[in-house]
Amino acid sequence: MERQIDVEIRELKDLILAMGCCVEKSIEEATQALILREPDRFKKVYELEKTINEHHILVDEACVRILARQSPLAADLRWIVATIKINTDLERMGDQAVNISHNGERYLTEPALKPLIDLPRMASEVRQMVRSCLDAFVRKDLALAEQVLQQDDVVDQLKNEILDELKAFMARDPQSISRALNLILIARNLERLGDHATNIAEDVIYALTGKDIRHGHS
Amino acid sequence: MGVEMLNSVELETLGLQAYFGQVRALHGVSLQVPRHELTALIGPSGCGKSTFIRCLNRLHEESPGARAEGKVLLEGRDIYAPTVDPVLIRRRIGMVFQRPNPFPAMTIYENVASGLILAGVRDRRVLDPVVERSLKQAALWDEVKDQLKKPGTRLSGGQQQRLCIARALAVDPPVLLMDEPTSALDPISTARIEELLVDLKKAVTVVMVTHNMQQAARVSDRTAFFLLGEMVESGRTDAIFTNPADSRTEQYITGRFG
Ligand SMILES: Nc1ncnc2c1ncn2[C@@H]1O[C@H](COP(=O)(O)OP(=O)(O)O)[C@@H](O)[C@H]1O
Ligand SMILES: [Mg+2]
């Protein structure tokens, strides 16, 4: 039996998926623009952010409508609550891609400080986390959501290594400071993206199991 | 979530079975009802909610051919013990039904006082304060205090139901049973009754059958889910409605059957 709420949840899921695609695309464009030194690609990020913001509102409206009209309970209720939170994270992720673009544009106005090695690794790790948490949400895949939580540790470690290396650069050569700072900010933006993906994974776990695992809660 | 803390248990059933002739309508239900909490009974129609609640004050056995087996403990004492008078039990455990049923020939005052009058109390100095207190508890006093001599049946449906609640409360029962008390009422009367239930719990333990899931979610502390004469699951209402343990509960409260 298909319930009216199933229809509405499916539409909502499509909306979140579309939004998630935009977020993935904007992270891809922002990081590739930086890595490949193709500043034109940053423009795409600013366009995508507008679409993401529109979806942010549409998703919220759909959630409120379902809450008001369908009075969801149990797994349905948890799913809507999780969606509301995931929506917020996705919107912030769009903002972080924009931040990467701003910092990246500034970085690209000067010659390369060094060949980027760890930063592309970190970017690829983060993009995989984003992909996985969205897949876990769509496919109701608990194991995949739990895997995202592990991956966040890798991202944090990469960020620390990048920071150490760039600090050493700045100490050696004052000429490097503004470029190193931009890269530090970008590493920080990527770290935040990983945190948002982690939040989404935690929300997926809550939607699927009813367990709130945030802040070591069990 | 941590360890679940129960208030002390007021009412408890142990392996309760109910029969209509040869037909068994309840298959051994064990449920604990904590004091001064509201326990909601939910489940599809015909699953045995009314039968269960009617066993709790020995009303079930009044149906032709009906009997109950198992134990029902009120404050630890079995109300089905041979020495117990069912009439006294029904005074200790009051009941409010789906359709408001004020006594037709009686005034509002007499309706509320009827339990005491039946027990032989005639003194107005005793009855007056009880009538006022009960009508206040039922959130009806302000609306009727100037017309206590009017017939109870003159009131609106929602007011009549609150009159029946006041009547049940007048004998000071520790437990009040309600079988779909708002299903014949409009939303505003329903909201008034839900509101008064929250206050009522401070004085009485309430067991309420409702087919309205949102109502159970709004007003109850604990919820028990019945299916086909069995109690599938009971627990804290917020847990039942956000994360039920049994998949049949999940299916029922999300409207997948029933
Ligand atoms: N007076 C009766 N005689 C015979 N069977 C009855 C009687 N009342 C109820 N039943 C049966 O007992 C079962 C439980 O009914 P009931 O307790 O009224 O369910 P609910 O209140 O959950 O809708 C049903 O199968 C119903 O048909
Ligand atoms: Mg019934």
Coordinates of C-alpha atoms and ligand atoms in Angstrom, one line a residue:
Chain A
M1 CA 0.0 0.0 0.0
E2 CA 1.4 3.4 -0.9
R3 CA 0.5 6.1 1.5
Q4 CA 0.3 9.8 0.6
I5 CA 3.3 10.4 2.8
D6 CA 5.3 8.0 0.8
V7 CA 4.6 10.0 -2.3
E8 CA 5.6 13.3 -0.6
I9 CA 8.7 11.8 1.0
R10 CA 9.8 10.5 -2.5
E11 CA 9.4 14.0 -3.9
L12 CA 11.3 15.4 -1.0
K13 CA 14.1 12.9 -1.5
D14 CA 14.4 13.9 -5.2
L15 CA 14.7 17.5 -4.1
I16 CA 17.5 16.7 -1.6
L17 CA 19.2 14.6 -4.2
A18 CA 19.2 17.4 -6.7
M19 CA 20.5 19.7 -4.0
G20 CA 23.2 17.2 -3.1
C21 CA 24.3 17.0 -6.7
C22 CA 24.7 20.7 -6.8
V23 CA 26.8 20.6 -3.7
E24 CA 29.0 17.9 -5.0
K25 CA 29.4 19.7 -8.3
S26 CA 30.3 23.0 -6.5
I27 CA 32.9 21.3 -4.3
E28 CA 34.4 19.7 -7.4
E29 CA 34.5 22.9 -9.4
A30 CA 36.0 24.9 -6.5
T31 CA 38.7 22.4 -5.7
Q32 CA 39.6 21.6 -9.4
A33 CA 39.7 25.3 -10.2
L34 CA 42.4 25.7 -7.5
I35 CA 44.3 22.5 -8.3
L36 CA 44.4 23.0 -12.0
R37 CA 44.7 26.8 -11.8
E38 CA 41.6 27.4 -13.9
P39 CA 40.0 30.4 -12.1
D40 CA 37.1 30.6 -14.6
R41 CA 35.7 27.5 -13.0
F42 CA 35.0 29.5 -9.8
K43 CA 32.1 31.2 -11.5
K44 CA 30.3 28.0 -11.8
V45 CA 30.5 27.7 -8.0
Y46 CA 28.8 31.0 -7.5
E47 CA 26.0 30.0 -9.9
L48 CA 25.5 26.6 -8.1
E49 CA 25.3 28.4 -4.8
K50 CA 22.2 30.2 -6.0
T51 CA 20.5 26.9 -7.0
I52 CA 21.5 25.4 -3.6
N53 CA 19.9 28.3 -1.8
E54 CA 16.7 27.9 -3.8
H55 CA 16.6 24.2 -2.9
H56 CA 17.3 25.0 0.7
I57 CA 14.0 26.9 0.9
L58 CA 12.1 24.3 -1.2
V59 CA 13.2 21.5 1.1
D60 CA 12.2 23.4 4.2
E61 CA 8.8 24.2 2.8
A62 CA 8.3 20.6 1.8
C63 CA 9.3 19.4 5.3
V64 CA 6.9 21.8 7.0
R65 CA 4.1 20.9 4.7
I66 CA 4.6 17.2 5.4
L67 CA 4.8 17.8 9.2
A68 CA 1.6 19.9 9.1
R69 CA -0.5 17.7 6.8
Q70 CA 0.8 14.1 7.4
S71 CA 1.7 14.2 11.1
P72 CA 4.5 11.7 10.5
L73 CA 5.4 9.3 13.3
A74 CA 8.2 6.8 14.0
A75 CA 10.5 6.2 11.0
D76 CA 8.6 8.8 8.9
L77 CA 9.1 11.4 11.7
R78 CA 12.8 10.6 12.1
W79 CA 13.2 10.8 8.3
I80 CA 11.7 14.3 8.2
V81 CA 13.6 15.5 11.2
A82 CA 16.9 14.2 9.6
T83 CA 16.0 15.8 6.3
I84 CA 15.5 19.2 7.9
K85 CA 19.0 19.0 9.5
I86 CA 20.6 17.6 6.4
N87 CA 19.1 20.5 4.4
T88 CA 20.9 22.9 6.7
D89 CA 24.2 21.1 6.3
L90 CA 23.9 21.0 2.5
E91 CA 23.3 24.8 2.4
R92 CA 26.3 25.5 4.6
M93 CA 28.4 23.2 2.3
G94 CA 27.4 25.4 -0.6
D95 CA 28.7 28.4 1.4
Q96 CA 31.9 26.6 2.1
A97 CA 32.5 25.9 -1.6
V98 CA 32.0 29.6 -2.2
N99 CA 34.6 30.3 0.6
I100 CA 37.0 28.0 -1.1
S101 CA 36.5 29.9 -4.3
H102 CA 37.1 33.3 -2.7
N103 CA 40.3 32.1 -1.1
G104 CA 41.3 30.2 -4.2
E105 CA 40.8 33.3 -6.5
R106 CA 43.1 35.2 -4.2
Y107 CA 45.6 32.4 -4.2
L108 CA 45.7 32.1 -8.0
T109 CA 46.5 35.8 -8.4
E110 CA 50.1 34.9 -7.4
P111 CA 52.4 32.2 -8.7
A112 CA 52.2 28.7 -7.2
L113 CA 53.7 28.5 -3.7
K114 CA 54.5 24.8 -4.1
P115 CA 53.1 21.8 -6.0
L116 CA 49.8 20.9 -4.2
I117 CA 49.9 17.3 -3.0
D118 CA 48.1 16.9 0.3
L119 CA 45.4 19.5 -0.5
P120 CA 44.2 17.6 -3.5
R121 CA 44.2 14.4 -1.4
M122 CA 42.2 16.1 1.3
A123 CA 39.8 17.5 -1.3
S124 CA 39.3 14.0 -2.9
E125 CA 38.8 12.5 0.6
V126 CA 36.1 15.2 1.4
R127 CA 34.3 14.7 -1.9
Q128 CA 34.1 11.0 -1.3
M129 CA 32.7 11.7 2.2
V130 CA 30.0 13.9 0.7
R131 CA 29.2 11.4 -2.0
S132 CA 29.0 8.6 0.6
C133 CA 26.8 10.4 3.1
L134 CA 24.3 11.3 0.4
D135 CA 24.4 7.7 -1.0
A136 CA 23.8 6.4 2.6
F137 CA 20.8 8.8 2.9
V138 CA 19.3 7.8 -0.4
R139 CA 20.0 4.0 -0.1
K140 CA 19.3 3.9 3.7
D141 CA 22.7 2.3 4.0
L142 CA 23.8 2.3 7.7
A143 CA 27.2 0.8 7.1
L144 CA 28.1 3.5 4.6
A145 CA 27.0 6.2 7.0
E146 CA 29.2 4.7 9.7
Q147 CA 32.1 4.6 7.2
V148 CA 31.8 8.4 6.7
L149 CA 32.4 8.9 10.4
Q150 CA 35.7 7.0 10.1
Q151 CA 36.8 9.0 7.1
D152 CA 36.5 12.3 9.0
D153 CA 39.5 11.3 11.1
V154 CA 41.6 10.9 7.9
V155 CA 40.5 14.4 6.8
D156 CA 41.4 16.0 10.1
Q157 CA 44.8 14.4 10.0
L158 CA 45.5 15.6 6.5
K159 CA 44.5 19.1 7.6
N160 CA 47.0 19.0 10.5
E161 CA 49.8 17.9 8.1
I162 CA 49.0 20.6 5.7
L163 CA 48.9 23.2 8.4
D164 CA 52.3 22.1 9.7
E165 CA 53.9 22.3 6.3
L166 CA 52.5 25.7 5.5
K167 CA 53.5 27.1 8.9
A168 CA 57.1 26.0 8.1
F169 CA 56.9 27.8 4.8
M170 CA 55.7 31.0 6.5
A171 CA 58.5 30.8 9.0
R172 CA 61.1 30.3 6.3
D173 CA 59.9 32.9 3.9
P174 CA 57.7 36.0 4.7
Q175 CA 57.0 36.3 0.9
S176 CA 55.0 33.1 1.2
I177 CA 52.7 34.3 4.0
S178 CA 49.7 35.5 2.0
R179 CA 49.6 32.5 -0.3
A180 CA 50.2 30.1 2.6
L181 CA 47.4 31.7 4.6
N182 CA 45.0 31.3 1.6
L183 CA 45.9 27.6 1.5
I184 CA 45.4 27.3 5.2
L185 CA 42.0 28.9 4.9
I186 CA 41.1 26.5 2.1
A187 CA 42.2 23.5 4.2
R188 CA 40.0 24.8 6.9
N189 CA 37.1 25.1 4.5
L190 CA 37.6 21.5 3.4
E191 CA 37.7 20.4 7.0
R192 CA 34.4 22.1 7.6
L193 CA 32.9 20.3 4.6
G194 CA 34.0 17.0 6.2
D195 CA 32.3 18.1 9.4
H196 CA 29.0 18.7 7.5
A197 CA 29.3 15.4 5.8
T198 CA 29.8 13.8 9.2
N199 CA 26.7 15.6 10.5
I200 CA 24.7 14.2 7.6
A201 CA 26.0 10.7 8.3
E202 CA 24.9 11.1 11.9
D203 CA 21.5 12.2 10.8
V204 CA 21.2 9.2 8.5
I205 CA 22.1 6.9 11.4
Y206 CA 19.4 8.6 13.5
A207 CA 16.8 8.3 10.8
L208 CA 17.6 4.6 10.3
T209 CA 18.0 3.5 13.9
G210 CA 16.5 6.2 16.2
K211 CA 19.9 6.5 17.9
D212 CA 21.5 9.8 18.5
I213 CA 25.3 9.2 18.3
R214 CA 26.4 12.8 18.4
H215 CA 28.8 14.1 21.0
G216 CA 29.5 10.5 22.1
H217 CA 25.9 10.1 23.0
S218 CA 24.6 6.5 22.7
Chain B
M1 CA 18.0 7.0 26.6
G2 CA 19.2 5.4 29.8
V3 CA 17.3 3.3 32.3
E4 CA 13.6 3.7 32.2
M5 CA 12.2 5.0 35.5
L6 CA 8.7 3.9 36.4
N7 CA 6.5 5.8 38.8
S8 CA 5.2 3.4 41.4
V9 CA 2.8 1.0 39.8
E10 CA -0.9 1.7 40.5
L11 CA -2.6 -0.9 38.4
E12 CA -1.1 -4.0 36.9
T13 CA -2.4 -6.9 34.8
L14 CA -0.8 -10.3 34.8
G15 CA -1.6 -12.7 32.0
L16 CA -5.1 -11.2 31.6
Q17 CA -7.4 -13.2 29.3
A18 CA -10.9 -12.3 28.4
Y19 CA -13.6 -14.4 26.8
F20 CA -16.9 -13.9 25.1
G21 CA -18.4 -17.4 25.5
Q22 CA -15.8 -19.7 23.8
V23 CA -14.2 -16.8 22.0
R24 CA -11.0 -15.5 23.5
A25 CA -10.7 -11.7 22.9
L26 CA -7.5 -11.2 25.0
H27 CA -4.7 -13.6 25.0
G28 CA -2.8 -13.0 28.2
V29 CA -2.0 -9.3 28.6
S30 CA 0.5 -8.1 31.2
L31 CA 0.8 -4.4 31.6
Q32 CA 1.9 -2.0 34.3
V33 CA 0.2 1.3 34.7
P34 CA 2.2 3.8 36.8
R35 CA 0.5 6.1 39.3
H36 CA -0.5 9.6 38.2
E37 CA 0.4 9.0 34.6
L38 CA -1.8 8.7 31.5
T39 CA -1.4 5.4 29.7
A40 CA -2.9 5.4 26.2
L41 CA -4.1 2.1 24.5
I42 CA -3.9 2.1 20.8
G43 CA -4.5 -0.5 18.1
P44 CA -6.8 -1.3 15.2
S45 CA -10.5 -1.7 15.8
G46 CA -11.4 -5.1 17.2
C47 CA -8.0 -5.7 18.8
G48 CA -9.4 -5.8 22.3
K49 CA -8.8 -2.3 23.7
S50 CA -12.3 -1.9 25.1
T51 CA -12.4 -5.4 26.3
F52 CA -9.1 -4.9 28.1
I53 CA -10.2 -1.6 29.7
R54 CA -13.5 -3.1 30.8
C55 CA -11.6 -5.9 32.5
L56 CA -9.8 -3.3 34.6
N57 CA -12.9 -2.4 36.6
R58 CA -14.7 -5.7 36.2
L59 CA -17.2 -4.3 33.8
H60 CA -16.4 -7.0 31.2
E61 CA -18.1 -9.8 33.1
E62 CA -21.4 -7.9 32.9
S63 CA -21.6 -8.8 29.2
P64 CA -23.6 -12.0 28.6
G65 CA -21.3 -15.1 28.6
A66 CA -18.2 -12.9 29.3
R67 CA -15.5 -13.8 31.8
A68 CA -11.9 -12.9 32.5
E69 CA -8.9 -14.9 33.7
G70 CA -5.6 -13.8 35.1
K71 CA -4.9 -11.1 37.6
V72 CA -5.6 -7.4 37.8
L73 CA -3.8 -5.8 40.7
L74 CA -4.9 -2.4 42.1
E75 CA -2.2 -1.2 44.5
G76 CA -1.0 -4.8 44.6
R77 CA -4.4 -6.4 45.5
D78 CA -6.1 -8.6 43.0
I79 CA -9.5 -7.2 42.1
Y80 CA -10.6 -10.6 40.8
A81 CA -10.1 -12.2 44.2
P82 CA -13.3 -14.1 45.3
T83 CA -13.9 -11.8 48.3
V84 CA -13.8 -8.6 46.3
D85 CA -17.2 -6.9 45.5
P86 CA -17.1 -5.7 41.8
V87 CA -19.4 -2.8 42.7
L88 CA -16.9 -1.4 45.0
I89 CA -14.2 -1.9 42.4
R90 CA -16.2 0.1 39.9
R91 CA -16.4 3.0 42.4
R92 CA -12.6 2.9 42.9
I93 CA -11.9 2.6 39.1
G94 CA -14.2 5.1 37.3
M95 CA -15.1 4.9 33.6
V96 CA -15.9 7.4 30.9
F97 CA -17.3 6.1 27.6
Q98 CA -17.2 7.2 24.0
R99 CA -20.7 8.7 24.0
P100 CA -21.4 11.1 26.9
N101 CA -24.1 9.5 29.0
P102 CA -25.3 11.9 31.7
F103 CA -28.3 10.6 33.7
P104 CA -31.3 12.0 31.7
A105 CA -33.6 12.8 34.6
M106 CA -31.0 14.5 36.7
T107 CA -29.7 18.0 37.0
I108 CA -26.1 18.9 36.5
Y109 CA -25.6 18.9 40.3
E110 CA -27.3 15.6 40.8
N111 CA -25.4 14.0 38.0
V112 CA -22.1 14.9 39.7
A113 CA -23.3 14.0 43.1
S114 CA -25.0 10.7 42.0
G115 CA -22.2 8.4 43.1
L116 CA -22.2 9.9 46.7
I117 CA -26.0 10.1 46.8
L118 CA -26.1 6.4 45.9
A119 CA -23.7 5.7 48.7
G120 CA -26.1 7.3 51.1
V121 CA -24.6 10.8 51.4
R122 CA -27.4 13.5 51.5
D123 CA -25.8 16.3 53.4
R124 CA -25.4 19.4 51.2
R125 CA -22.5 20.6 53.3
V126 CA -20.7 17.4 52.2
L127 CA -22.0 17.3 48.6
D128 CA -21.6 21.0 47.6
P129 CA -17.8 21.1 47.9
V130 CA -17.5 17.7 46.2
V131 CA -19.6 18.9 43.3
E132 CA -17.6 22.1 43.0
R133 CA -14.3 20.4 43.2
S134 CA -15.2 17.7 40.6
L135 CA -16.6 20.2 38.2
K136 CA -13.5 22.3 38.5
Q137 CA -11.3 19.2 38.0
A138 CA -13.3 18.5 34.8
A139 CA -12.8 22.1 33.7
L140 CA -16.6 22.7 33.6
W141 CA -17.3 24.7 36.8
D142 CA -17.0 28.2 35.2
E143 CA -19.4 27.3 32.5
V144 CA -22.1 25.7 34.7
K145 CA -21.8 27.2 38.2
D146 CA -24.9 29.4 37.7
Q147 CA -27.0 26.6 36.2
L148 CA -26.4 23.6 38.4
K149 CA -30.2 22.9 38.5
K150 CA -30.4 22.6 34.7
P151 CA -30.7 19.0 33.3
G152 CA -27.4 17.6 32.4
T153 CA -28.7 16.6 29.0
R154 CA -29.1 20.3 28.1
L155 CA -25.4 20.8 27.9
S156 CA -23.4 20.6 24.6
G157 CA -21.8 17.3 23.7
G158 CA -18.3 18.4 24.9
Q159 CA -19.8 19.8 28.1
Q160 CA -21.7 16.5 28.7
Q161 CA -18.6 14.5 28.4
R162 CA -16.9 16.8 30.9
L163 CA -19.9 16.3 33.2
C164 CA -19.4 12.6 32.9
I165 CA -15.7 13.1 33.9
A166 CA -16.8 15.2 36.9
R167 CA -19.3 12.5 37.9
A168 CA -16.6 9.8 37.7
L169 CA -14.2 12.0 39.7
A170 CA -16.7 12.9 42.5
V171 CA -16.2 9.5 44.3
D172 CA -12.4 10.2 44.3
P173 CA -11.3 7.2 42.4
P174 CA -7.5 6.5 42.2
V175 CA -7.9 5.3 38.6
L176 CA -10.0 6.7 35.7
L177 CA -10.6 4.6 32.6
M178 CA -11.7 6.3 29.4
D179 CA -12.8 4.6 26.2
E180 CA -12.3 6.9 23.3
P181 CA -13.7 9.8 25.3
T182 CA -13.4 12.4 22.5
S183 CA -14.2 10.4 19.4
A184 CA -17.8 11.7 19.4
L185 CA -16.7 15.3 20.0
D186 CA -15.7 18.3 17.8
P187 CA -12.0 19.4 17.7
I188 CA -12.5 22.3 20.2
S189 CA -14.3 20.1 22.8
T190 CA -11.6 17.5 22.2
A191 CA -8.9 20.0 22.8
R192 CA -10.6 21.1 26.1
I193 CA -10.7 17.5 27.3
E194 CA -7.1 16.9 26.3
E195 CA -6.2 20.0 28.3
L196 CA -8.0 18.9 31.4
L197 CA -6.4 15.4 31.2
V198 CA -3.0 17.0 31.8
D199 CA -4.2 18.5 35.0
L200 CA -6.2 15.5 36.0
K201 CA -3.1 13.3 36.1
K202 CA -1.9 15.1 39.2
A203 CA -4.8 13.6 41.1
V204 CA -5.7 10.3 39.2
T205 CA -4.1 7.6 37.2
V206 CA -5.7 7.5 33.7
V207 CA -5.9 4.7 31.2
M208 CA -7.4 5.9 27.9
V209 CA -8.3 4.1 24.7
T210 CA -7.9 6.3 21.7
H211 CA -8.0 5.6 18.0
N212 CA -6.4 9.0 17.4
M213 CA -2.6 8.5 17.3
Q214 CA -1.9 12.2 17.5
Q215 CA -4.0 12.3 20.7
A216 CA -2.1 9.6 22.3
A217 CA 1.1 11.3 21.3
R218 CA -0.1 14.6 22.7
V219 CA -1.4 13.6 26.1
S220 CA -0.1 10.3 27.2
D221 CA 3.0 9.4 29.2
R222 CA 3.0 5.8 28.2
T223 CA 1.5 4.0 25.2
A224 CA 0.5 0.3 24.8
F225 CA -0.1 -1.1 21.3
F226 CA -2.6 -3.9 21.0
L227 CA -3.1 -6.2 18.0
L228 CA -5.4 -9.2 17.7
G229 CA -6.0 -9.5 21.4
E230 CA -2.4 -9.2 22.4
M231 CA -0.3 -6.4 23.7
V232 CA 2.5 -6.1 21.2
E233 CA 4.5 -3.4 22.9
S234 CA 4.3 -0.7 25.6
G235 CA 6.7 2.0 26.7
R236 CA 7.3 5.7 27.0
T237 CA 5.1 7.5 24.5
D238 CA 7.9 9.5 23.0
A239 CA 9.9 6.3 22.4
I240 CA 6.9 4.5 20.9
F241 CA 6.1 7.3 18.5
T242 CA 9.7 8.1 17.5
N243 CA 11.3 4.7 17.6
P244 CA 9.0 1.7 18.3
A245 CA 10.8 -1.6 19.0
D246 CA 8.3 -3.9 17.2
S247 CA 7.8 -3.6 13.4
R248 CA 4.1 -4.2 13.8
T249 CA 3.9 -1.1 16.0
E250 CA 5.9 0.8 13.5
Q251 CA 3.6 -0.3 10.7
Y252 CA 0.5 0.6 12.6
I253 CA 1.5 4.0 13.8
T254 CA 2.8 5.0 10.4
G255 CA -0.6 4.0 8.9
R256 CA 0.6 1.0 6.9
F257 CA -2.3 -1.1 8.2
G258 CA -5.3 -0.9 10.5
Ligands
LIG1 N1 -20.3 -8.4 23.4 C1 -19.4 -9.1 22.6 N2 -19.7 -10.4 22.2 C2 -18.9 -11.1 21.5 N3 -17.7 -10.6 21.0 C3 -17.4 -9.4 21.3 C4 -18.2 -8.5 22.1 N4 -17.6 -7.3 22.2 C5 -16.5 -7.4 21.5 N5 -16.3 -8.6 21.0 C6 -15.2 -9.1 20.2 O1 -14.0 -9.0 20.9 C7 -12.9 -8.5 20.1 C8 -12.4 -7.2 20.8 O2 -13.3 -6.2 20.7 P1 -13.1 -4.8 21.4 O3 -12.5 -5.0 22.7 O4 -14.4 -4.1 21.4 O5 -12.0 -4.1 20.4 P2 -11.6 -2.6 20.3 O6 -12.1 -1.8 21.5 O7 -10.1 -2.6 20.3 O8 -12.1 -2.1 19.0 C9 -13.5 -8.2 18.7 O9 -13.1 -9.3 17.9 C10 -15.0 -8.1 19.0 O10 -15.7 -8.6 17.9
MG2 MG -13.4 -0.1 21.5

